[in-house]
């Protein structure tokens, strides 16, 4: 039976095709827009901004829209994710003067010794020989308990996991730090990895 | 759309929802929209009293025992800086045999209606036993970790001007009344008067009749503006080495029993004396600037006296001169007498001992005329006084003054106030000098140079010719003049009133440098009773009345006009260091910025060891470091030195050094040196003025507080649009606690009514839409704190995002 024999069927079938086409287009557009959105969102989330401190000789890309603080000589810079909870994900670079015979491991030993005095519940989990670019490096992984410094607030301490990556630069040790709540540590670690790929010292 | 099949309509709906969600998610990543979500309710207003309470701390001295640390002594203190400087009494934090201590624990007022919570440990930064004041710095957390500089942002109060306090001014006293069991207590009262004390002037103590528990000693006394004007002070009195009130609370010897073998916690009685903030200001500023006294060439090192301490020769004067000497000696006073000072000699005293004056009027104890147990600071021996001026006059009655040392009564004195003007003989205003070539007294001082003849001058009235009188001269406590006998009595011939320069003493070999005293007596005629004879003053004097007395010092060589001026210290030089007692890197007028120390060197002539003197450093004309001590090296010499240390460096300022002897300044204003720019930086001292911002952030859907949210307040010159996520643009930030509460650690500076400060805030929390707002107005009339209640809406697209 042809559509000439039954115009109503013809109309119905055309409407049905158009509807199917529209539906298909809607789905495709939605998927495309969602995909683009996800890409855009991902690019914004992964957006970085350059950090440069000529005086201390550190530069690199840090996540955009993180709160950036510079307070040498305590640290060259410190970037914190303002949105993160319960701990503000932190990437930091600091310098420490060392003698000519120092090696990254000796700096790590000092960090381990000083750790309990700086961080409550400081506990070293691993110390690994590694590299940063072409430089020899030592990475120390540790955990500690983070409490709000304001004693007037009823904050519950947070278990934080951290990495200090130590490389030597002449008579200075460059200490690159990443810290996050233990539950978010692995999830947000790519922020730190991307920083390590761009850091120059 | 209505014609579409149900499944297709659902697909459209889902697509639209997804697009909306995606759009919202993207918006979330863009700069925060100006979406204020302040509470409809007006900000809560708390009184400044809340800030004062939070700035008040409980102090515990602890000692390590076999069973762990135990508390040995307690008291109150006040935070005077955001980074953890605590002002308190020196006796509360000084480790002694009755109060052993390994560390000082600071407990904060975390909740104003609850007992304090031990939070930090602190170290003594500045300490003045004489003032009974000390400044601590919070240095560690309880677990021993170091508190890094700049981390603490604690509530604190500012020191007010105690010199503007008047009688009947309303005050509020803040402190902890019990051994850690009670919340902070506020006692309101008024200023009842002032008490003078030797070396500290007319306002050595502010007085109140309010009933203040002894454990509030070290806390804060505030005026109506909420400014700290004093520190309530009482030292727990001891008798025979045991505290009068000293309960055993802890098992300090780990024998599972609480008994007399355990250490006890000494408690004070009732506080009525307040150390004025004017005496604390230098200590607090020195602590804030990191300035401490450094090495001295020959610091005195006194061994504990072998004999028991004594107070004797009690007498009353109606005035005190610039050298701290009595202007007269009175045995009765007329109605309306305004000033009264009880003088007494002290011997074998040790700084840090506790003494007390109890006064009764007509047999009834009088709190304001008494001095509660306080710390001794006058050294081993000398002349001391307690007293004061009452604008309306001391009330009529018989006054009984009784002095105590470590809770043990040592002497008493009685005097009557009342009746008409005195008609009995009176001597006053004794001064000393040397004799010029014409035989006249020259110079009028209490420090005179070495010589062969010492003369004194005094005023007199109501004298009668023929009355017997005599002068008695003492050197270092020993009588050196020949007392009159019945055959050489001196009959008065100077008339009724005037000035006499008759007293003198001659030495063929010259008077060596030392401490001297002159007493003038008149013999009480038979049948007269205008003088209360004090045989305990001079037992060999029978019916002689002490009319006037004064101490003076012979030191230095003669110089100045008529050689009447004592030249003791000379050739002042400033240096950056010393080595082997000699100056290193002498500087003329200035030192470079960042210098870690200043040394002042000088030479000296004819100063007998044991001579009391006072030294102090002024920074930009403000006394920051001061000490009273005794000369403890050779009579003559070169290159004596004092020093001042900066931790880590001395701040830019003008530093002046001053030396005093017998209340007389012996250095001029040229003994000063500039460091760096020669004046303190403007921001040297933090101000407690400003608005505190607190609040709560909660979930709009659930009403639950959001923990871990970030609340940022920008500096007034930046708006939300200007914010580049740079910390230098941030005035303060805080993370919410478990219940969503936050407290910005920095105070928001006020603008004026004409030009208010406008602040912007930004709130961020993972899983929630961001919120920000401009235009939070702060003027001189804005009440503190600003309490913000903020609702956040969930951001359904952001959960679990990964980088």
mmCIF file with all atom_site columns, C-alpha atoms in Angstrom, chain A residues 47-185:
data_model
loop_
_atom_site.group_PDB
_atom_site.id
_atom_site.type_symbol
_atom_site.label_atom_id
_atom_site.label_alt_id
_atom_site.label_comp_id
_atom_site.label_asym_id
_atom_site.label_entity_id
_atom_site.label_seq_id
_atom_site.pdbx_PDB_ins_code
_atom_site.Cartn_x
_atom_site.Cartn_y
_atom_site.Cartn_z
_atom_site.occupancy
_atom_site.B_iso_or_equiv
_atom_site.pdbx_formal_charge
_atom_site.auth_seq_id
_atom_site.auth_comp_id
_atom_site.auth_asym_id
_atom_site.auth_atom_id
_atom_site.pdbx_PDB_model_num
ATOM 1   C CA . UNK A 1 47  ? 43.425 25.220 33.864 1.00 0.00 ? 47  UNK A CA 1
ATOM 2   C CA . UNK A 1 48  ? 46.683 26.442 35.214 1.00 0.00 ? 48  UNK A CA 1
ATOM 3   C CA . UNK A 1 49  ? 48.259 29.775 35.772 1.00 0.00 ? 49  UNK A CA 1
ATOM 4   C CA . UNK A 1 50  ? 51.963 30.522 35.678 1.00 0.00 ? 50  UNK A CA 1
ATOM 5   C CA . UNK A 1 51  ? 53.876 31.210 38.860 1.00 0.00 ? 51  UNK A CA 1
ATOM 6   C CA . UNK A 1 52  ? 57.263 32.870 38.657 1.00 0.00 ? 52  UNK A CA 1
ATOM 7   C CA . UNK A 1 53  ? 59.614 34.017 41.400 1.00 0.00 ? 53  UNK A CA 1
ATOM 8   C CA . UNK A 1 54  ? 62.779 35.266 39.750 1.00 0.00 ? 54  UNK A CA 1
ATOM 9   C CA . UNK A 1 55  ? 64.459 36.113 43.019 1.00 0.00 ? 55  UNK A CA 1
ATOM 10  C CA . UNK A 1 56  ? 64.180 32.585 44.330 1.00 0.00 ? 56  UNK A CA 1
ATOM 11  C CA . UNK A 1 57  ? 64.458 30.976 40.905 1.00 0.00 ? 57  UNK A CA 1
ATOM 12  C CA . UNK A 1 58  ? 61.232 28.975 40.906 1.00 0.00 ? 58  UNK A CA 1
ATOM 13  C CA . UNK A 1 59  ? 58.667 28.902 38.129 1.00 0.00 ? 59  UNK A CA 1
ATOM 14  C CA . UNK A 1 60  ? 55.899 26.547 37.131 1.00 0.00 ? 60  UNK A CA 1
ATOM 15  C CA . UNK A 1 61  ? 52.239 26.135 36.322 1.00 0.00 ? 61  UNK A CA 1
ATOM 16  C CA . UNK A 1 62  ? 49.880 25.954 39.276 1.00 0.00 ? 62  UNK A CA 1
ATOM 17  C CA . UNK A 1 63  ? 46.122 25.329 39.219 1.00 0.00 ? 63  UNK A CA 1
ATOM 18  C CA . UNK A 1 64  ? 44.097 28.393 38.302 1.00 0.00 ? 64  UNK A CA 1
ATOM 19  C CA . UNK A 1 65  ? 41.817 29.948 40.904 1.00 0.00 ? 65  UNK A CA 1
ATOM 20  C CA . UNK A 1 66  ? 43.719 28.456 43.789 1.00 0.00 ? 66  UNK A CA 1
ATOM 21  C CA . UNK A 1 67  ? 44.609 30.876 46.574 1.00 0.00 ? 67  UNK A CA 1
ATOM 22  C CA . UNK A 1 68  ? 48.238 31.792 46.038 1.00 0.00 ? 68  UNK A CA 1
ATOM 23  C CA . UNK A 1 69  ? 50.477 32.983 48.832 1.00 0.00 ? 69  UNK A CA 1
ATOM 24  C CA . UNK A 1 70  ? 54.164 33.838 48.715 1.00 0.00 ? 70  UNK A CA 1
ATOM 25  C CA . UNK A 1 71  ? 56.047 34.177 51.967 1.00 0.00 ? 71  UNK A CA 1
ATOM 26  C CA . UNK A 1 72  ? 59.755 33.655 51.501 1.00 0.00 ? 72  UNK A CA 1
ATOM 27  C CA . UNK A 1 73  ? 61.880 32.520 53.209 1.00 0.00 ? 73  UNK A CA 1
ATOM 28  C CA . UNK A 1 74  ? 59.250 30.310 54.894 1.00 0.00 ? 74  UNK A CA 1
ATOM 29  C CA . UNK A 1 75  ? 58.050 29.189 51.488 1.00 0.00 ? 75  UNK A CA 1
ATOM 30  C CA . UNK A 1 76  ? 58.447 30.479 47.953 1.00 0.00 ? 76  UNK A CA 1
ATOM 31  C CA . UNK A 1 77  ? 54.788 29.947 47.202 1.00 0.00 ? 77  UNK A CA 1
ATOM 32  C CA . UNK A 1 78  ? 51.836 28.049 48.554 1.00 0.00 ? 78  UNK A CA 1
ATOM 33  C CA . UNK A 1 79  ? 48.731 27.349 46.495 1.00 0.00 ? 79  UNK A CA 1
ATOM 34  C CA . UNK A 1 80  ? 45.561 26.046 48.131 1.00 0.00 ? 80  UNK A CA 1
ATOM 35  C CA . UNK A 1 81  ? 42.343 24.874 46.572 1.00 0.00 ? 81  UNK A CA 1
ATOM 36  C CA . UNK A 1 82  ? 39.705 27.109 48.189 1.00 0.00 ? 82  UNK A CA 1
ATOM 37  C CA . UNK A 1 83  ? 36.876 24.713 47.407 1.00 0.00 ? 83  UNK A CA 1
ATOM 38  C CA . UNK A 1 84  ? 38.408 21.581 48.835 1.00 0.00 ? 84  UNK A CA 1
ATOM 39  C CA . UNK A 1 85  ? 36.991 20.047 51.973 1.00 0.00 ? 85  UNK A CA 1
ATOM 40  C CA . UNK A 1 86  ? 37.818 19.074 54.648 1.00 0.00 ? 86  UNK A CA 1
ATOM 41  C CA . UNK A 1 87  ? 41.409 20.018 53.878 1.00 0.00 ? 87  UNK A CA 1
ATOM 42  C CA . UNK A 1 88  ? 42.483 22.688 51.430 1.00 0.00 ? 88  UNK A CA 1
ATOM 43  C CA . UNK A 1 89  ? 44.556 20.768 48.873 1.00 0.00 ? 89  UNK A CA 1
ATOM 44  C CA . UNK A 1 90  ? 48.008 22.286 48.977 1.00 0.00 ? 90  UNK A CA 1
ATOM 45  C CA . UNK A 1 91  ? 50.946 22.581 46.612 1.00 0.00 ? 91  UNK A CA 1
ATOM 46  C CA . UNK A 1 92  ? 53.982 24.364 47.932 1.00 0.00 ? 92  UNK A CA 1
ATOM 47  C CA . UNK A 1 93  ? 57.582 25.098 47.046 1.00 0.00 ? 93  UNK A CA 1
ATOM 48  C CA . UNK A 1 94  ? 60.175 26.016 49.628 1.00 0.00 ? 94  UNK A CA 1
ATOM 49  C CA . UNK A 1 95  ? 63.933 26.349 49.825 1.00 0.00 ? 95  UNK A CA 1
ATOM 50  C CA . UNK A 1 96  ? 66.414 25.254 52.418 1.00 0.00 ? 96  UNK A CA 1
ATOM 51  C CA . UNK A 1 97  ? 70.085 26.161 52.557 1.00 0.00 ? 97  UNK A CA 1
ATOM 52  C CA . UNK A 1 98  ? 72.368 23.126 52.663 1.00 0.00 ? 98  UNK A CA 1
ATOM 53  C CA . UNK A 1 99  ? 76.082 22.469 52.737 1.00 0.00 ? 99  UNK A CA 1
ATOM 54  C CA . UNK A 1 100 ? 78.156 21.360 49.755 1.00 0.00 ? 100 UNK A CA 1
ATOM 55  C CA . UNK A 1 101 ? 78.183 17.747 50.943 1.00 0.00 ? 101 UNK A CA 1
ATOM 56  C CA . UNK A 1 102 ? 74.434 17.501 51.351 1.00 0.00 ? 102 UNK A CA 1
ATOM 57  C CA . UNK A 1 103 ? 72.352 15.151 49.243 1.00 0.00 ? 103 UNK A CA 1
ATOM 58  C CA . UNK A 1 104 ? 68.582 14.899 48.914 1.00 0.00 ? 104 UNK A CA 1
ATOM 59  C CA . UNK A 1 105 ? 68.484 12.080 51.406 1.00 0.00 ? 105 UNK A CA 1
ATOM 60  C CA . UNK A 1 106 ? 70.223 14.140 54.083 1.00 0.00 ? 106 UNK A CA 1
ATOM 61  C CA . UNK A 1 107 ? 67.609 16.863 53.601 1.00 0.00 ? 107 UNK A CA 1
ATOM 62  C CA . UNK A 1 108 ? 64.853 14.301 53.910 1.00 0.00 ? 108 UNK A CA 1
ATOM 63  C CA . UNK A 1 109 ? 66.401 13.064 57.141 1.00 0.00 ? 109 UNK A CA 1
ATOM 64  C CA . UNK A 1 110 ? 66.203 16.598 58.503 1.00 0.00 ? 110 UNK A CA 1
ATOM 65  C CA . UNK A 1 111 ? 62.584 16.912 57.400 1.00 0.00 ? 111 UNK A CA 1
ATOM 66  C CA . UNK A 1 112 ? 61.778 13.646 59.152 1.00 0.00 ? 112 UNK A CA 1
ATOM 67  C CA . UNK A 1 113 ? 63.477 14.797 62.324 1.00 0.00 ? 113 UNK A CA 1
ATOM 68  C CA . UNK A 1 114 ? 61.712 18.146 62.273 1.00 0.00 ? 114 UNK A CA 1
ATOM 69  C CA . UNK A 1 115 ? 58.362 16.721 61.200 1.00 0.00 ? 115 UNK A CA 1
ATOM 70  C CA . UNK A 1 116 ? 56.954 15.817 64.629 1.00 0.00 ? 116 UNK A CA 1
ATOM 71  C CA . UNK A 1 117 ? 57.719 19.302 65.850 1.00 0.00 ? 117 UNK A CA 1
ATOM 72  C CA . UNK A 1 118 ? 55.895 20.904 62.937 1.00 0.00 ? 118 UNK A CA 1
ATOM 73  C CA . UNK A 1 119 ? 53.011 18.546 62.316 1.00 0.00 ? 119 UNK A CA 1
ATOM 74  C CA . UNK A 1 120 ? 50.960 16.702 64.944 1.00 0.00 ? 120 UNK A CA 1
ATOM 75  C CA . UNK A 1 121 ? 50.839 12.964 64.583 1.00 0.00 ? 121 UNK A CA 1
ATOM 76  C CA . UNK A 1 122 ? 53.591 13.085 61.967 1.00 0.00 ? 122 UNK A CA 1
ATOM 77  C CA . UNK A 1 123 ? 54.228 9.606  60.618 1.00 0.00 ? 123 UNK A CA 1
ATOM 78  C CA . UNK A 1 124 ? 56.509 8.703  57.739 1.00 0.00 ? 124 UNK A CA 1
ATOM 79  C CA . UNK A 1 125 ? 55.036 6.152  55.363 1.00 0.00 ? 125 UNK A CA 1
ATOM 80  C CA . UNK A 1 126 ? 57.750 5.776  52.773 1.00 0.00 ? 126 UNK A CA 1
ATOM 81  C CA . UNK A 1 127 ? 60.951 7.297  51.478 1.00 0.00 ? 127 UNK A CA 1
ATOM 82  C CA . UNK A 1 128 ? 61.681 6.676  47.811 1.00 0.00 ? 128 UNK A CA 1
ATOM 83  C CA . UNK A 1 129 ? 64.611 7.427  45.540 1.00 0.00 ? 129 UNK A CA 1
ATOM 84  C CA . UNK A 1 130 ? 63.164 9.030  42.452 1.00 0.00 ? 130 UNK A CA 1
ATOM 85  C CA . UNK A 1 131 ? 63.922 11.728 39.931 1.00 0.00 ? 131 UNK A CA 1
ATOM 86  C CA . UNK A 1 132 ? 62.527 15.014 38.817 1.00 0.00 ? 132 UNK A CA 1
ATOM 87  C CA . UNK A 1 133 ? 63.349 15.549 35.207 1.00 0.00 ? 133 UNK A CA 1
ATOM 88  C CA . UNK A 1 134 ? 66.993 14.651 35.037 1.00 0.00 ? 134 UNK A CA 1
ATOM 89  C CA . UNK A 1 135 ? 67.720 15.438 38.675 1.00 0.00 ? 135 UNK A CA 1
ATOM 90  C CA . UNK A 1 136 ? 68.091 12.938 41.433 1.00 0.00 ? 136 UNK A CA 1
ATOM 91  C CA . UNK A 1 137 ? 65.297 13.368 43.967 1.00 0.00 ? 137 UNK A CA 1
ATOM 92  C CA . UNK A 1 138 ? 64.003 11.783 47.123 1.00 0.00 ? 138 UNK A CA 1
ATOM 93  C CA . UNK A 1 139 ? 60.305 11.605 47.823 1.00 0.00 ? 139 UNK A CA 1
ATOM 94  C CA . UNK A 1 140 ? 58.963 11.211 51.324 1.00 0.00 ? 140 UNK A CA 1
ATOM 95  C CA . UNK A 1 141 ? 55.361 10.310 51.923 1.00 0.00 ? 141 UNK A CA 1
ATOM 96  C CA . UNK A 1 142 ? 53.903 11.001 55.334 1.00 0.00 ? 142 UNK A CA 1
ATOM 97  C CA . UNK A 1 143 ? 50.692 11.619 57.164 1.00 0.00 ? 143 UNK A CA 1
ATOM 98  C CA . UNK A 1 144 ? 49.730 13.914 60.003 1.00 0.00 ? 144 UNK A CA 1
ATOM 99  C CA . UNK A 1 145 ? 46.722 15.273 61.827 1.00 0.00 ? 145 UNK A CA 1
ATOM 100 C CA . UNK A 1 146 ? 45.530 18.686 60.768 1.00 0.00 ? 146 UNK A CA 1
ATOM 101 C CA . UNK A 1 147 ? 43.689 20.773 63.354 1.00 0.00 ? 147 UNK A CA 1
ATOM 102 C CA . UNK A 1 148 ? 42.300 24.248 62.881 1.00 0.00 ? 148 UNK A CA 1
ATOM 103 C CA . UNK A 1 149 ? 44.763 26.697 64.456 1.00 0.00 ? 149 UNK A CA 1
ATOM 104 C CA . UNK A 1 150 ? 41.826 28.637 65.857 1.00 0.00 ? 150 UNK A CA 1
ATOM 105 C CA . UNK A 1 151 ? 41.137 26.952 69.209 1.00 0.00 ? 151 UNK A CA 1
ATOM 106 C CA . UNK A 1 152 ? 37.839 28.759 69.492 1.00 0.00 ? 152 UNK A CA 1
ATOM 107 C CA . UNK A 1 153 ? 36.274 26.620 66.766 1.00 0.00 ? 153 UNK A CA 1
ATOM 108 C CA . UNK A 1 154 ? 35.054 23.063 67.242 1.00 0.00 ? 154 UNK A CA 1
ATOM 109 C CA . UNK A 1 155 ? 36.879 21.488 64.365 1.00 0.00 ? 155 UNK A CA 1
ATOM 110 C CA . UNK A 1 156 ? 37.403 17.777 63.975 1.00 0.00 ? 156 UNK A CA 1
ATOM 111 C CA . UNK A 1 157 ? 41.016 16.972 63.099 1.00 0.00 ? 157 UNK A CA 1
ATOM 112 C CA . UNK A 1 158 ? 41.624 15.743 59.557 1.00 0.00 ? 158 UNK A CA 1
ATOM 113 C CA . UNK A 1 159 ? 44.060 13.009 58.609 1.00 0.00 ? 159 UNK A CA 1
ATOM 114 C CA . UNK A 1 160 ? 46.267 14.478 55.913 1.00 0.00 ? 160 UNK A CA 1
ATOM 115 C CA . UNK A 1 161 ? 48.624 12.697 53.598 1.00 0.00 ? 161 UNK A CA 1
ATOM 116 C CA . UNK A 1 162 ? 51.589 14.515 52.151 1.00 0.00 ? 162 UNK A CA 1
ATOM 117 C CA . UNK A 1 163 ? 54.543 14.289 49.823 1.00 0.00 ? 163 UNK A CA 1
ATOM 118 C CA . UNK A 1 164 ? 57.789 16.213 50.104 1.00 0.00 ? 164 UNK A CA 1
ATOM 119 C CA . UNK A 1 165 ? 59.914 15.899 46.998 1.00 0.00 ? 165 UNK A CA 1
ATOM 120 C CA . UNK A 1 166 ? 63.482 17.049 47.555 1.00 0.00 ? 166 UNK A CA 1
ATOM 121 C CA . UNK A 1 167 ? 65.953 18.000 44.844 1.00 0.00 ? 167 UNK A CA 1
ATOM 122 C CA . UNK A 1 168 ? 69.215 19.874 45.217 1.00 0.00 ? 168 UNK A CA 1
ATOM 123 C CA . UNK A 1 169 ? 70.120 23.094 43.465 1.00 0.00 ? 169 UNK A CA 1
ATOM 124 C CA . UNK A 1 170 ? 73.640 24.207 44.350 1.00 0.00 ? 170 UNK A CA 1
ATOM 125 C CA . UNK A 1 171 ? 73.687 25.017 48.022 1.00 0.00 ? 171 UNK A CA 1
ATOM 126 C CA . UNK A 1 172 ? 69.910 24.908 48.264 1.00 0.00 ? 172 UNK A CA 1
ATOM 127 C CA . UNK A 1 173 ? 67.412 22.131 48.580 1.00 0.00 ? 173 UNK A CA 1
ATOM 128 C CA . UNK A 1 174 ? 64.177 22.664 46.704 1.00 0.00 ? 174 UNK A CA 1
ATOM 129 C CA . UNK A 1 175 ? 61.288 21.067 48.575 1.00 0.00 ? 175 UNK A CA 1
ATOM 130 C CA . UNK A 1 176 ? 58.100 20.562 46.581 1.00 0.00 ? 176 UNK A CA 1
ATOM 131 C CA . UNK A 1 177 ? 55.138 19.619 48.716 1.00 0.00 ? 177 UNK A CA 1
ATOM 132 C CA . UNK A 1 178 ? 51.713 18.210 48.080 1.00 0.00 ? 178 UNK A CA 1
ATOM 133 C CA . UNK A 1 179 ? 49.164 17.644 50.840 1.00 0.00 ? 179 UNK A CA 1
ATOM 134 C CA . UNK A 1 180 ? 45.545 16.616 50.876 1.00 0.00 ? 180 UNK A CA 1
ATOM 135 C CA . UNK A 1 181 ? 43.029 14.852 53.062 1.00 0.00 ? 181 UNK A CA 1
ATOM 136 C CA . UNK A 1 182 ? 43.773 11.150 52.982 1.00 0.00 ? 182 UNK A CA 1
ATOM 137 C CA . UNK A 1 183 ? 40.467 10.410 51.231 1.00 0.00 ? 183 UNK A CA 1
ATOM 138 C CA . UNK A 1 184 ? 41.188 12.894 48.449 1.00 0.00 ? 184 UNK A CA 1
ATOM 139 C CA . UNK A 1 185 ? 44.913 12.342 48.204 1.00 0.00 ? 185 UNK A CA 1
#
